[in-house]
Amino acid sequence: MPAGSNLEAVLSAGRFAVTAELGPPKGTNLSVVERKAEILRHCCDAVNLTDNQTAIVRMSSLACAIHLRRLGLDPVMQMTCRDRNRLALQSDVLGAAGAGVRNFLCLSGDHQQFGNHPGAKNVFDLDSIQLIQVLAGMRDTRRFQGGDEFTGDIPMFIGAAANPFADPLPYRVVRLAKKVRAGANFVQTQAVFDLEIFGRWMAQVRARGLHEQVAIMAGIVPLKSVGTARYMRDYVSGIVVPDAIIARMEDAADPKAEGMAIAVELIDAAREIPGVRGVHIMAVGWEEVVPILAERAGLLPRPLI
Amino acid sequence: MIVAQQKPLEDIRQMARGFRRLLVLGCGTCTTICFAGGEKEVGLLATSLRSVLGQEIEIEEAVVQRQCEWEFLDQVGEAVGRAEAVLSLGCGVGVQGIGERYPGVVVLPGLNTAFMGLTEAPGIWGERCMACGDCLLHRTGGICPVARCAKSLLNGPCGGVQDGHCEISPENPCAWVLIYDRLMQQGRLEQLEEIIPVRDWKASHSGGPRRIVRPDLREMVEEEV
Amino acid sequence: MTLRAALAQGQFVVTAEASPPKGTNVAGAIAEAEHLRGRVQAFNVTDQQSSVMRLGSLALCYLLKERGLEPIFQVTCRDRNRIALQSDLLSAAALGIENVLCLTGDHVKLGDHPQAKPVFDLDSVSLLRAAAGLVAGQDMAGKKLDGTPDFFLGAVVSPGADPVEPQLLKMEKKAQAGAEFFQTQAIFDPDAFARFMEAARPMGKPVFAGIIMLKSAGMARFMNRNVPGVHVPDRLIEVMETAKDRQEASVGVAVELIRQLRPLCQGIHLMAMGWDHLLPRVLEATGLAAQGVV
Ligand code: SF4
Ligand code: SF4
């Protein structure tokens, strides 16, 4: 049964999909969400709402997703296992689904140590794969994880993350296969900078036929400065930034323009790789760039389905 | 073994202040092996306490083989009887054992009980097990993801692996890299394809304090009586 | 007028419960609340009560609020750590929710997902303090917020607990941590409640006495056996046992209790236990029918 989200419709129509990320505010100021939503409205098919990303307390993805729904956008509600156990996670899904949210992205979540509440107790009652299983169970067998059956449908388009660049490399495709078997419908990857590693991973994905079972969207992070590029290379695990890109950013007279150019090239290249069915643009704090990238990569206008 | 570490001397001084007769009681098993509460540590701590607390306090020293068994605790009944407070250099179990055996005496914890682990190298201890009550080591190459992965992930590594180490504590290897390597070495990589289903955490501390009753042993004991 | 404003004006307030569905069908819960529109001041939206997994209280609060009904957002520490709790609190404020009731929450073992990991990173007192911190403009890490909530914080107390002293101590702690009002466990013994209020009154916080609709003698006996702090006297059990019409009797018991409790406290909190349709009659009979009318 289709979940009925816009993202799902675009992907099942065989169109190359675009999603973008929106970071909720660190406080109660909803107008921030509204402003960003307006920027993203016409340049992507769905908007990811992050769940207290990097373990920094922010407005919840649930509240923002419901609000985005009211504004007429298609939200992807991100959910991590760090802060909530299975009762809270399922309960939040019911609340969101009841308010019309259809896309759910299941993540393990960053460890709290790097956030602003390192003294917090983490939860990890489930892991990301088990969370996918639990959601798929609610959708496909009308059962909560505890075993109780319920009546009525909970339409969901279930997403997962994938990291093609982290150790141990050969295991990464195995993990994706598990996510697909658990019930994932779409996958958004970690930021792609190294097309070679990404290409090799996609070849493994195709060899297992996974690209036919799940819609893979390549993660794109537009670089703002050479500092960001170096920071990601050195400090963000699971991101590989090749020297050539660092060099281009170093030499650029206008680093932002260069960052945009690189992002557009990456989008073009990802599009050429068989099995890649969309891009997920993560421009946190730089949402204005998303329409520009989509325009330059020839991804506008977005299909209306 | 249970791995523990001595509390800072200043904390111990604060706890012990005001008592006139103190028994420093070591434990001859786990905390001796991890150099936190054996005979030697008891002696050193007693000496330091005498110097920081001065004349106001009379300190006795003793060590029992295990503070977590009645028969050994019974051996120090007299020394405990002379003391106003016992400063235990056993783990948290030992501290409570003394209290249960001798409810009239104040028991002070001299150690911070840290984890169940092993000596990785002289002077280095690492956590290995969290007593989750439902062991799955046969599914993970004999390496525990519950205790050794910072997120207790059961189905493979997150994106936080850096050069085989966990981003949370770079001194620790990523449990899932260890599992991967071990299974590869054993030619059993296919085990990683299996999805470990949602767990029942009831058997762990999440289900409340645990207790085991063995009817077979209980019967034997009752027959003897 | 909001709950906070009504109490500030010295009104005697009535709150009731709205229980989220097990599933996404919110129509029933909303209809029940609509039925009480204008009769109660605010609705406590429970957070997976008794550890039974249900639709989230935040979502139902929002849906009530949208319809102009005033919610009280119940939050427990059972399923969420401090990051999720604070995040949900900020969200509630952004969605226009003002009243928050902070609870520790039952253990997961009592519910329908006994295999789940309970969280309990915070407890009710530290949650109140965290919520009060947000109101003061910063999160638990001391970080400044962009947009500050203005919560009216509540907590619970069990006046029938034996011994009651620890309850009073904890109530005091909760008040210090930021609780502005208290709702109580079900009351059946007005004399004991009067004694409790003697001790609680100096704290100066409004107390809403809990009223549970008794449905049968069996239910009363069950609560006596299993619910700590609740004691239904034999006389009331007998009333229920000999009643020809149990609903009639239940209304009678509630009305009698409310009349006795009203002079002692600042409000009542009604727990219908599924007999929501009887609440309007209870309120009319006690002269409390018009509430929260704007
Ligand atoms: S699976 Fe459980 S019992 Fe086995 S080693 Fe890990 S924590 Fe200990
Ligand atoms: S890096 Fe490895 S050990 Fe650390 S949290 Fe991720 S999977 Fe667990």
mmCIF file of N, CA, C and O in Angstrom, chain C residues 4 12 22 32 72 91 110 176 195:
data_model
loop_
_atom_site.group_PDB
_atom_site.id
_atom_site.type_symbol
_atom_site.label_atom_id
_atom_site.label_comp_id
_atom_site.label_asym_id
_atom_site.label_seq_id
_atom_site.Cartn_x
_atom_site.Cartn_y
_atom_site.Cartn_z
ATOM 1 N N ARG C 4 -3.923 28.994 34.295
ATOM 2 C CA ARG C 4 -3.117 29.858 35.155
ATOM 3 C C ARG C 4 -3.924 31.086 35.583
ATOM 4 O O ARG C 4 -3.954 31.444 36.769
ATOM 5 N N PHE C 12 -12.345 28.159 41.377
ATOM 6 C CA PHE C 12 -12.209 26.739 41.646
ATOM 7 C C PHE C 12 -12.223 26.042 40.286
ATOM 8 O O PHE C 12 -13.173 26.191 39.520
ATOM 9 N N LYS C 22 -4.827 4.092 21.062
ATOM 10 C CA LYS C 22 -3.786 3.142 20.675
ATOM 11 C C LYS C 22 -3.891 3.006 19.164
ATOM 12 O O LYS C 22 -4.580 2.124 18.651
ATOM 13 N N GLU C 32 -14.567 13.047 22.856
ATOM 14 C CA GLU C 32 -14.775 13.040 24.302
ATOM 15 C C GLU C 32 -14.442 14.392 24.927
ATOM 16 O O GLU C 32 -15.141 14.872 25.817
ATOM 17 N N ILE C 72 -3.235 19.987 29.151
ATOM 18 C CA ILE C 72 -2.130 19.899 30.113
ATOM 19 C C ILE C 72 -1.262 18.752 29.610
ATOM 20 O O ILE C 72 -1.692 17.601 29.567
ATOM 21 N N SER C 91 9.153 22.046 21.884
ATOM 22 C CA SER C 91 8.162 21.848 20.828
ATOM 23 C C SER C 91 6.775 22.182 21.326
ATOM 24 O O SER C 91 5.985 22.821 20.624
ATOM 25 N N LEU C 110 5.161 -2.772 33.870
ATOM 26 C CA LEU C 110 3.733 -2.793 34.166
ATOM 27 C C LEU C 110 2.888 -2.675 32.909
ATOM 28 O O LEU C 110 1.671 -2.808 32.967
ATOM 29 N N GLN C 176 9.665 23.667 45.062
ATOM 30 C CA GLN C 176 10.910 24.434 44.936
ATOM 31 C C GLN C 176 11.487 24.328 43.534
ATOM 32 O O GLN C 176 12.114 25.255 43.032
ATOM 33 N N ARG C 195 -6.453 16.558 56.575
ATOM 34 C CA ARG C 195 -5.206 16.578 57.360
ATOM 35 C C ARG C 195 -4.012 16.839 56.446
ATOM 36 O O ARG C 195 -3.111 17.598 56.773
#
